[in-house]
Amino acid sequence: MDINSSVYNKDRFNMKIRNIYYVITGLLLVLTTACQDDVNDWAVDGSHDRLFRSTSFECVEENPTSALLSFNGVQGATKYYFEFSKGDSLLFNNIVFTANVYADTLSAYDKGTLEVNTEYRVLFDGLDGTSRYSVRMKALNEQNGMESGYTQLCFDTPDEQIFTNVTPGTTSVVLNWSTKEVATRIEFAELTRRMPENETEEEKMDTLWYDEPFVLTEEQKLTGELTINDLKPGTNYLAYIFNEDARRGAYAFRTLGSSQGETILVPAGGDINALLAGKTGDVTLSFEGGKDYSVGEFTVPEGVSNLYISGNVVGGKLPRLTMSKFVFSGLLNSFQVQYMDVVSDESAQFLVELNNANGAVKIGFDGCYISQIPRSLVRTNTGDLNIEEIKINNCIIKNVGLSGYGLLNIGKLGSLGKILITKNTLLNIGDQIIDLRVQVDEFTFTQSTFCNYTIGMPKLLRLDKQPKQTTVTQNIFTGNNNGSKMNSSNNDKDANFLSFAGCYLTSEFPQDKRVFTDAQVLTVSGEDLFVDPRNGDFHFKPGVKFEGDGEAGDPRWWTK
């Protein structure tokens, strides 16, 4: 190797190192000078100097008159501002109210590690049912004036229902609503045709609206009651109740009786059998509320195909019919007793007794008050009769079966489709609710209040033949059963299919060895829970909390 070449290459390498050093040093000086001069200290655009929007904003629960809104917190916010617009979809052309919610009043629904992932929920009430609302929200800091942009959502409130009771008659209806709620008018329509099932509820109904709404008077507002007359029997109607433009309730109902055949107005003291004699086809006997009627054996002539014994409530009173029993001279398609106060004169053991091929394919009691029957409301003991349905709905039944047999005694039939006992109050019933010795396709006993004080019932149900389908739920059983223990049924094997899930027993209700499987036993007695159960008032006492209110027992007593 040439020594001079080696020295030369070494000097070149050292020179490169020095040059790199000078370049780095120069750059450091430039950067230092730049920092000292603060040449990159630009002004911030005031339009972007704001709080961040909430990362989540949604409606988690819509109620008829309220909505529960959920949102995530915003760092630095001292309050949240809400605007509600009604009747549009995020256009905010009709602001109906605004609200400020202060951060220091909020409690975290779901606490996160940071404010941005902490969830809060706020309930807004005072809304209208059946309405669309748009809501927008922004966060603000009141100390420095900073605020976020809006985040927004849209939701629909469901239908509100302030109607508390609707009592149809043959040619009239009494509408009741809560006097705590504001209402100004009622719109009314006849439903003329039902539409296919895949359409919405309102689209299903062809309506013939009354030309003029019923503008409520001050007296009607005060009493919460409107009576509409001159209706057609056996016809479907629809009523809407409004506060100005806000719909606050809707109720579809059917007037009593038949839309076909003859409607006979029965005068007080009139001869019922004479009025009915010789009639054929569909017949409606129309009785006036508050009046007393009497007949021994109520005879249904051969040739009547559908009979409706229908009461028109007047001043809150049903027509009162004192009688011994119904006697059938032929086979009817349907036999219905509607909104009548039926009192047995106790000269016959059964109100409806079927021993041959005469009777009815469908038997129903709806909206009635029934009392003082020595044995059963309905008894069958024939293989020559096929019944599709026995239905007892929305009735108060008192002092029946005091000499045995029970409310229903189904001893023999050719065939039986359904037994439905729904939404009733049963007070002091003897022996059992049902003695069933034939096969039935469906047995349903729901939303009823049962109470015995003056008689001891040994068993609730006697089911010698297991129904193909059994539903016993949402009933309340109360009273001391006159000091006697009660079995749920007459057979241990019934426990394999008989469940009382959704039912409640008050603390004094005495169970025997066949317990009410799956029922909930309350810590309060019937007299602690109800206003006056011994005398048939099963309204819940004010201040008493009962989780089944609005679900279990006869709905007429609910507070919800």
XYZ file of C-alpha atoms in Angstrom:
560
model
C 0.000 0.000 0.000
C 1.133 3.567 -0.789
C 1.692 5.403 2.517
C 0.911 8.824 0.985
C -2.447 7.498 -0.244
C -3.378 6.279 3.206
C -2.652 9.638 4.798
C -4.679 11.394 2.102
C -7.743 9.173 2.634
C -7.570 9.645 6.386
C -7.511 13.446 6.007
C -10.555 13.292 3.703
C -12.494 11.243 6.292
C -11.683 13.700 9.097
C -12.805 16.604 6.917
C -16.195 14.961 6.311
C -16.687 14.478 10.041
C -15.939 18.146 10.686
C -18.366 19.219 7.957
C -21.155 17.098 9.427
C -20.471 18.589 12.853
C -20.723 22.128 11.458
C -24.013 21.337 9.714
C -25.594 19.873 12.869
C -24.371 22.768 14.954
C -25.846 25.213 12.477
C -29.203 23.479 12.497
C -29.322 23.543 16.280
C -28.615 27.248 16.256
C -31.426 27.847 13.747
C -33.883 25.812 15.789
C -32.891 27.570 18.983
C -33.337 30.938 17.363
C -36.697 29.928 15.956
C -37.928 28.871 19.374
C -36.703 32.084 20.907
C -38.483 34.118 18.220
C -41.768 32.024 18.657
C -42.385 32.205 14.915
C -44.924 29.288 15.049
C -47.105 30.769 17.785
C -50.150 31.148 15.473
C -53.522 32.527 16.702
C -56.313 29.987 17.293
C -59.553 30.336 15.216
C -62.226 31.263 17.731
C -64.832 29.289 15.816
C -62.988 26.086 16.737
C -62.327 26.983 20.362
C -65.244 24.995 21.769
C -66.302 21.918 23.767
C -66.580 18.585 22.049
C -70.017 17.183 21.227
C -71.353 14.299 23.296
C -70.176 11.003 21.799
C -73.547 9.330 22.407
C -77.112 10.685 22.377
C -80.173 8.429 22.143
C -83.720 7.852 23.368
C -83.732 4.662 25.425
C -87.412 4.663 26.461
C -90.481 6.240 24.860
C -93.646 6.543 26.950
C -96.944 8.206 26.011
C -96.123 11.405 27.916
C -92.395 11.136 28.598
C -89.072 10.051 27.141
C -85.849 8.853 28.766
C -82.791 10.312 26.998
C -79.263 8.967 27.377
C -76.046 10.857 26.612
C -72.341 10.700 27.387
C -70.776 13.513 29.379
C -68.621 16.275 27.917
C -65.358 17.281 29.614
C -65.616 20.842 30.939
C -69.400 21.145 30.579
C -71.309 22.812 33.398
C -74.730 22.319 31.823
C -76.518 20.669 28.903
C -79.117 22.525 26.845
C -82.013 20.650 25.151
C -84.487 21.828 22.503
C -87.646 19.841 21.698
C -89.407 20.322 18.374
C -92.774 18.643 17.768
C -94.180 17.243 14.543
C -91.073 17.270 12.358
C -88.062 15.059 11.688
C -84.884 16.939 12.723
C -86.062 20.178 11.097
C -86.610 22.043 14.384
C -89.259 24.290 12.899
C -91.620 23.977 15.861
C -89.725 24.324 19.149
C -92.249 23.530 21.889
C -89.950 23.738 24.907
C -86.329 23.942 26.018
C -84.559 22.693 29.126
C -81.264 23.171 30.944
C -79.790 20.244 32.849
C -76.888 21.211 35.114
C -73.901 18.894 35.340
C -73.714 19.059 39.125
C -77.273 17.691 39.390
C -76.564 14.585 37.305
C -75.861 11.109 38.659
C -73.981 8.707 36.431
C -76.059 5.835 35.088
C -72.868 4.078 33.933
C -69.664 5.574 35.336
C -66.699 5.501 32.956
C -62.991 6.163 33.529
C -63.406 9.498 31.732
C -66.283 11.952 31.453
C -66.509 11.206 27.732
C -67.517 7.591 28.393
C -69.757 8.227 31.411
C -73.464 7.737 30.601
C -76.205 9.942 32.040
C -79.981 9.523 31.710
C -82.614 12.234 32.047
C -86.416 11.770 31.992
C -88.402 14.487 30.208
C -92.159 14.511 30.820
C -95.050 16.679 29.739
C -94.974 15.256 26.208
C -97.992 14.387 24.079
C -98.789 10.820 23.113
C -98.880 9.651 19.494
C -96.447 12.412 18.488
C -93.063 12.795 16.811
C -90.376 14.793 18.592
C -86.963 15.992 17.442
C -84.444 16.794 20.190
C -81.054 18.471 19.960
C -78.537 18.949 22.738
C -75.352 20.906 23.262
C -72.909 21.201 26.152
C -71.912 24.574 27.653
C -69.354 25.928 30.103
C -70.859 28.963 31.840
C -67.496 30.185 33.229
C -65.645 30.615 29.937
C -68.591 30.743 27.531
C -67.437 27.717 25.539
C -70.047 25.414 24.061
C -70.245 22.380 21.789
C -72.080 21.846 18.567
C -75.507 20.184 18.607
C -76.117 16.457 18.548
C -79.685 15.415 17.720
C -82.213 12.592 17.546
C -85.845 11.879 16.652
C -88.437 9.613 18.325
C -92.172 8.887 18.410
C -94.206 8.711 21.612
C -96.633 5.755 21.739
C -100.388 6.078 22.111
C -101.603 7.531 25.380
C -104.644 6.081 27.122
C -106.586 8.259 29.555
C -109.867 6.383 29.040
C -110.505 4.522 32.291
C -113.715 2.727 31.399
C -115.955 2.244 28.387
C -119.399 0.778 29.059
C -121.373 -0.136 25.941
C -125.128 -0.525 25.769
C -127.325 -1.686 22.929
C -127.784 1.829 21.515
C -125.441 3.909 23.662
C -122.016 4.038 25.268
C -120.673 5.671 28.420
C -117.075 6.884 28.078
C -115.059 7.631 31.220
C -111.600 9.134 31.544
C -109.346 10.293 34.342
C -110.380 13.710 35.632
C -106.730 14.354 36.493
C -106.028 14.591 32.756
C -106.935 17.509 30.495
C -109.311 16.732 27.607
C -111.252 19.059 25.322
C -113.090 16.908 22.776
C -113.948 13.370 21.657
C -114.075 12.232 18.048
C -116.231 9.231 17.238
C -116.552 6.829 14.334
C -118.354 3.686 13.252
C -116.026 0.924 12.128
C -117.521 -0.414 8.945
C -114.971 -2.974 7.779
C -111.864 -4.790 8.980
C -108.873 -4.866 6.661
C -106.091 -7.477 6.128
C -103.910 -8.381 9.086
C -100.647 -7.211 7.503
C -101.739 -3.582 7.589
C -101.300 -1.189 10.486
C -103.972 -0.968 13.170
C -105.532 2.205 11.790
C -105.291 0.903 8.221
C -107.195 -2.202 9.273
C -110.293 -0.129 9.981
C -112.600 1.581 7.560
C -114.204 4.359 9.563
C -117.322 6.429 9.136
C -116.504 9.504 11.219
C -119.172 11.629 12.831
C -119.312 15.025 11.148
C -118.900 16.964 14.376
C -116.698 16.056 17.349
C -118.133 16.077 20.874
C -116.733 19.269 22.407
C -116.622 18.582 26.128
C -118.573 20.810 28.476
C -117.160 21.981 31.794
C -119.413 19.510 33.603
C -118.206 16.628 31.419
C -114.586 17.615 32.052
C -115.295 17.727 35.778
C -116.970 14.293 35.886
C -114.810 12.657 33.225
C -117.860 11.162 31.529
C -119.636 11.412 28.190
C -122.691 9.403 27.094
C -123.288 8.959 23.361
C -126.764 7.810 22.291
C -128.509 6.691 19.105
C -125.971 3.994 18.232
C -126.628 0.721 16.411
C -126.754 -2.598 18.302
C -123.947 -5.095 17.717
C -121.799 -2.542 15.880
C -118.094 -1.690 16.213
C -117.173 1.881 17.117
C -113.994 3.843 17.758
C -113.557 6.804 20.127
C -110.584 9.199 20.272
C -110.091 11.667 23.123
C -108.049 14.855 22.565
C -106.562 17.785 24.385
C -106.658 20.323 21.570
C -104.561 18.649 18.823
C -102.937 16.009 21.035
C -104.614 12.602 21.002
C -104.717 11.259 24.539
C -106.559 7.982 24.164
C -108.324 5.593 21.825
C -110.853 2.853 22.470
C -112.536 0.457 20.069
C -115.664 -1.321 21.325
C -118.785 -3.099 20.199
C -122.283 -2.169 21.276
C -124.306 -4.925 22.887
C -126.779 -7.175 21.152
C -126.949 -8.196 17.514
C -126.690 -5.999 14.435
C -129.215 -8.318 12.791
C -132.699 -9.481 13.707
C -134.956 -7.765 16.198
C -134.167 -5.588 19.208
C -136.909 -5.579 21.850
C -137.002 -2.885 24.526
C -138.181 -4.588 27.715
C -140.268 -2.322 29.959
C -139.890 -2.572 33.723
C -142.536 -4.999 34.950
C -143.029 -6.395 31.449
C -143.679 -10.084 30.723
C -140.301 -11.181 29.371
C -141.442 -14.618 28.215
C -144.426 -13.148 26.403
C -142.194 -10.627 24.590
C -139.862 -13.409 23.494
C -142.475 -16.032 22.584
C -142.614 -16.968 18.927
C -139.472 -15.036 17.993
C -136.940 -16.493 15.552
C -133.483 -15.662 14.283
C -131.368 -13.110 16.143
C -133.087 -11.448 19.097
C -131.769 -8.757 21.438
C -133.644 -8.063 24.657
C -132.658 -4.569 25.782
C -133.046 -3.696 29.489
C -132.701 -0.267 31.101
C -130.193 0.346 33.873
C -131.553 1.108 37.346
C -134.827 -0.705 36.649
C -136.010 -3.955 38.270
C -137.212 -6.919 36.218
C -138.540 -10.276 37.318
C -139.231 -13.651 35.721
C -139.374 -17.165 37.140
C -138.139 -19.577 34.490
C -136.727 -17.560 31.605
C -137.901 -19.556 28.560
C -136.002 -19.329 25.279
C -138.288 -20.487 22.446
C -137.287 -22.847 19.675
C -136.337 -20.974 16.519
C -134.197 -18.307 18.174
C -130.694 -18.713 16.750
C -128.796 -16.068 18.747
C -130.117 -14.470 21.930
C -128.602 -11.399 23.592
C -129.875 -10.377 27.021
C -128.349 -6.912 27.166
C -128.370 -4.186 29.789
C -127.916 -0.462 29.256
C -126.077 1.103 32.177
C -127.777 4.271 33.457
C -126.175 6.385 36.158
C -123.679 3.606 36.808
C -126.455 1.093 37.526
C -127.160 -2.185 35.744
C -130.674 -3.511 35.090
C -131.583 -5.939 37.887
C -133.130 -9.260 36.827
C -134.456 -11.600 39.513
C -135.124 -15.115 38.198
C -134.812 -18.845 38.836
C -133.183 -20.356 35.726
C -132.947 -20.322 31.912
C -134.897 -22.973 30.020
C -133.987 -23.744 26.376
C -136.576 -25.116 23.944
C -134.058 -25.586 21.125
C -130.388 -25.251 20.172
C -128.943 -21.743 19.795
C -125.720 -20.759 18.101
C -125.003 -18.202 20.806
C -126.514 -17.287 24.176
C -125.068 -14.109 25.713
C -125.931 -12.247 28.929
C -124.386 -8.765 28.893
C -124.196 -6.069 31.590
C -127.048 -7.440 33.706
C -127.399 -7.750 37.479
C -128.723 -11.311 37.675
C -130.014 -12.425 41.085
C -131.216 -15.973 41.666
C -134.441 -16.323 43.623
C -132.852 -19.600 44.855
C -135.796 -21.730 43.702
C -133.515 -23.529 41.198
C -130.085 -25.004 41.891
C -128.481 -23.913 38.589
C -128.909 -20.764 36.508
C -128.104 -22.612 33.256
C -128.757 -26.357 33.354
C -128.218 -28.434 30.200
C -129.539 -32.011 30.309
C -130.315 -32.735 26.639
C -129.554 -31.521 23.104
C -131.089 -28.106 23.816
C -128.907 -25.210 24.880
C -126.286 -23.176 23.017
C -123.044 -23.777 21.138
C -121.552 -20.659 22.736
C -122.462 -19.439 26.227
C -121.225 -16.137 27.593
C -121.612 -13.794 30.566
C -119.954 -10.401 30.122
C -119.965 -7.344 32.387
C -122.531 -8.901 34.721
C -123.129 -8.939 38.453
C -124.301 -12.463 39.394
C -125.319 -13.588 42.866
C -127.148 -15.992 45.160
C -127.123 -19.144 42.993
C -127.382 -22.182 45.306
C -125.118 -24.354 43.178
C -123.707 -23.541 39.711
C -123.865 -20.787 37.165
C -123.609 -23.416 34.400
C -124.131 -27.150 34.729
C -123.971 -29.667 31.869
C -124.974 -33.312 32.113
C -125.617 -34.582 28.596
C -123.685 -36.344 25.879
C -126.043 -34.973 23.204
C -124.675 -31.432 23.244
C -121.440 -30.070 21.754
C -120.280 -26.735 23.176
C -117.585 -24.634 21.545
C -117.128 -22.063 24.305
C -118.169 -21.119 27.819
C -116.882 -17.661 28.663
C -117.237 -15.613 31.862
C -115.622 -12.193 31.442
C -115.585 -8.905 33.355
C -118.126 -10.089 35.932
C -118.547 -9.783 39.698
C -119.873 -13.094 41.027
C -120.904 -13.458 44.659
C -122.407 -16.219 46.805
C -122.523 -19.009 44.225
C -122.133 -22.696 44.981
C -122.849 -22.339 48.671
C -124.519 -25.765 48.694
C -121.847 -27.426 46.540
C -121.066 -28.110 42.877
C -119.051 -24.900 42.354
C -119.186 -22.076 39.827
C -119.065 -24.366 36.775
C -120.063 -28.031 36.870
C -119.209 -29.802 33.616
C -120.325 -33.377 34.259
C -120.989 -34.665 30.744
C -120.864 -33.299 27.178
C -120.454 -34.582 23.647
C -117.462 -32.238 23.200
C -116.121 -29.032 24.717
C -113.830 -26.486 23.048
C -112.959 -23.699 25.504
C -113.632 -22.567 29.043
C -112.502 -18.975 29.582
C -112.723 -17.284 33.012
C -111.155 -13.845 32.636
C -111.129 -10.458 34.421
C -113.636 -11.372 37.146
C -114.091 -10.798 40.861
C -115.198 -14.003 42.627
C -116.416 -13.494 46.184
C -117.552 -16.304 48.494
C -117.705 -19.181 46.005
C -118.376 -22.700 47.291
C -116.836 -26.110 46.592
C -114.613 -25.226 43.588
C -114.305 -22.857 40.662
C -114.815 -25.683 38.209
C -115.732 -29.360 38.380
C -114.497 -30.620 35.005
C -115.102 -34.256 34.125
C -114.834 -34.077 30.331
C -111.992 -33.347 27.944
C -111.620 -29.655 27.049
C -109.291 -28.224 24.415
C -108.472 -25.069 26.394
C -108.971 -23.973 29.996
C -108.000 -20.388 30.853
C -108.371 -18.709 34.239
C -106.659 -15.295 34.261
C -106.694 -11.754 35.699
C -109.272 -12.486 38.354
C -109.565 -11.668 42.050
C -110.754 -14.533 44.270
C -111.799 -13.979 47.895
C -113.546 -16.227 50.417
C -114.404 -15.141 53.947
C -117.786 -16.695 54.747
C -117.355 -20.100 53.124
C -114.511 -22.617 53.045
C -113.585 -23.937 49.594
C -111.699 -27.251 49.896
C -110.095 -27.087 46.430
C -109.870 -24.464 43.728
C -110.083 -26.777 40.699
C -111.342 -30.288 40.067
C -109.862 -31.472 36.775
C -110.735 -35.124 36.314
C -109.689 -34.796 32.671
C -106.502 -32.877 31.995
C -107.200 -30.030 29.552
C -105.179 -30.095 26.352
C -104.066 -26.550 27.179
C -104.152 -24.970 30.646
C -103.422 -21.340 31.550
C -103.838 -20.143 35.137
C -102.008 -16.862 35.710
C -102.240 -13.249 36.934
C -104.873 -14.032 39.557
C -104.975 -12.807 43.178
C -106.173 -15.190 45.890
C -107.098 -13.590 49.200
C -109.262 -14.032 52.285
C -109.029 -16.606 55.073
C -111.342 -19.129 53.342
C -113.491 -19.179 56.497
C -110.581 -20.730 58.383
C -110.236 -23.770 56.100
C -107.155 -24.715 54.112
C -107.510 -24.901 50.341
C -105.905 -27.285 47.841
C -105.038 -26.004 44.395
C -106.676 -29.082 42.840
C -108.132 -32.455 43.725
C -105.295 -34.653 42.511
C -101.545 -34.836 43.174
C -100.830 -35.555 39.500
C -102.246 -32.135 38.539
C -99.016 -30.603 39.837
C -97.287 -32.042 36.753
C -99.051 -29.547 34.471
C -100.788 -27.001 36.721
C -98.742 -23.850 37.396
C -99.848 -20.654 39.146
C -96.928 -18.568 37.884
C -97.868 -14.891 37.823
C -100.471 -15.381 40.586
C -100.351 -13.867 44.093
C -101.561 -15.156 47.459
C -102.039 -12.704 50.327
C -100.406 -13.699 53.593
C -103.541 -15.087 55.310
C -104.677 -17.205 52.357
C -104.473 -20.801 53.689
C -102.863 -23.384 51.402
C -103.340 -27.097 52.022
C -100.915 -29.851 50.986
C -101.564 -29.352 47.254
C -100.013 -25.918 47.093
C -100.416 -23.228 44.449
C -97.218 -24.105 42.593
C -95.114 -21.135 41.420
C -97.472 -18.539 42.972
C -95.947 -15.669 44.944
C -96.974 -15.365 48.601
C -97.208 -11.747 49.754
C -96.175 -10.441 53.160
C -99.400 -8.425 53.498
C -102.926 -9.656 54.170
C -105.928 -8.945 52.000
C -107.241 -6.416 54.516
C -103.880 -4.627 54.419
C -103.775 -4.662 50.624
C -107.391 -3.858 49.665
C -109.770 -1.093 50.745
C -112.615 -3.362 51.964
C -112.300 -6.944 50.702
C -114.969 -8.375 53.035
C -117.544 -6.169 51.314
C -116.193 -6.536 47.811
C -114.035 -3.417 47.386
C -110.712 -4.594 45.998
C -109.214 -1.238 45.120
C -105.642 -1.152 46.387
C -105.175 0.959 49.496
C -103.447 4.286 48.849
C -99.769 4.095 49.647
C -99.582 0.301 49.488
C -97.118 -0.872 46.865
C -98.098 -4.032 45.023
C -95.960 -5.178 42.128
C -98.909 -6.898 40.461
C -100.905 -3.654 40.165
C -101.728 -3.232 36.487
C -101.150 -6.909 35.733
C -102.776 -9.266 38.234
C -106.310 -9.506 39.529
C -109.526 -8.068 38.120
C -108.524 -4.964 36.077
C -111.489 -2.953 37.393
C -109.561 -2.486 40.649
C -106.214 -1.431 39.182
C -104.739 1.971 39.957
C -102.338 1.974 36.983
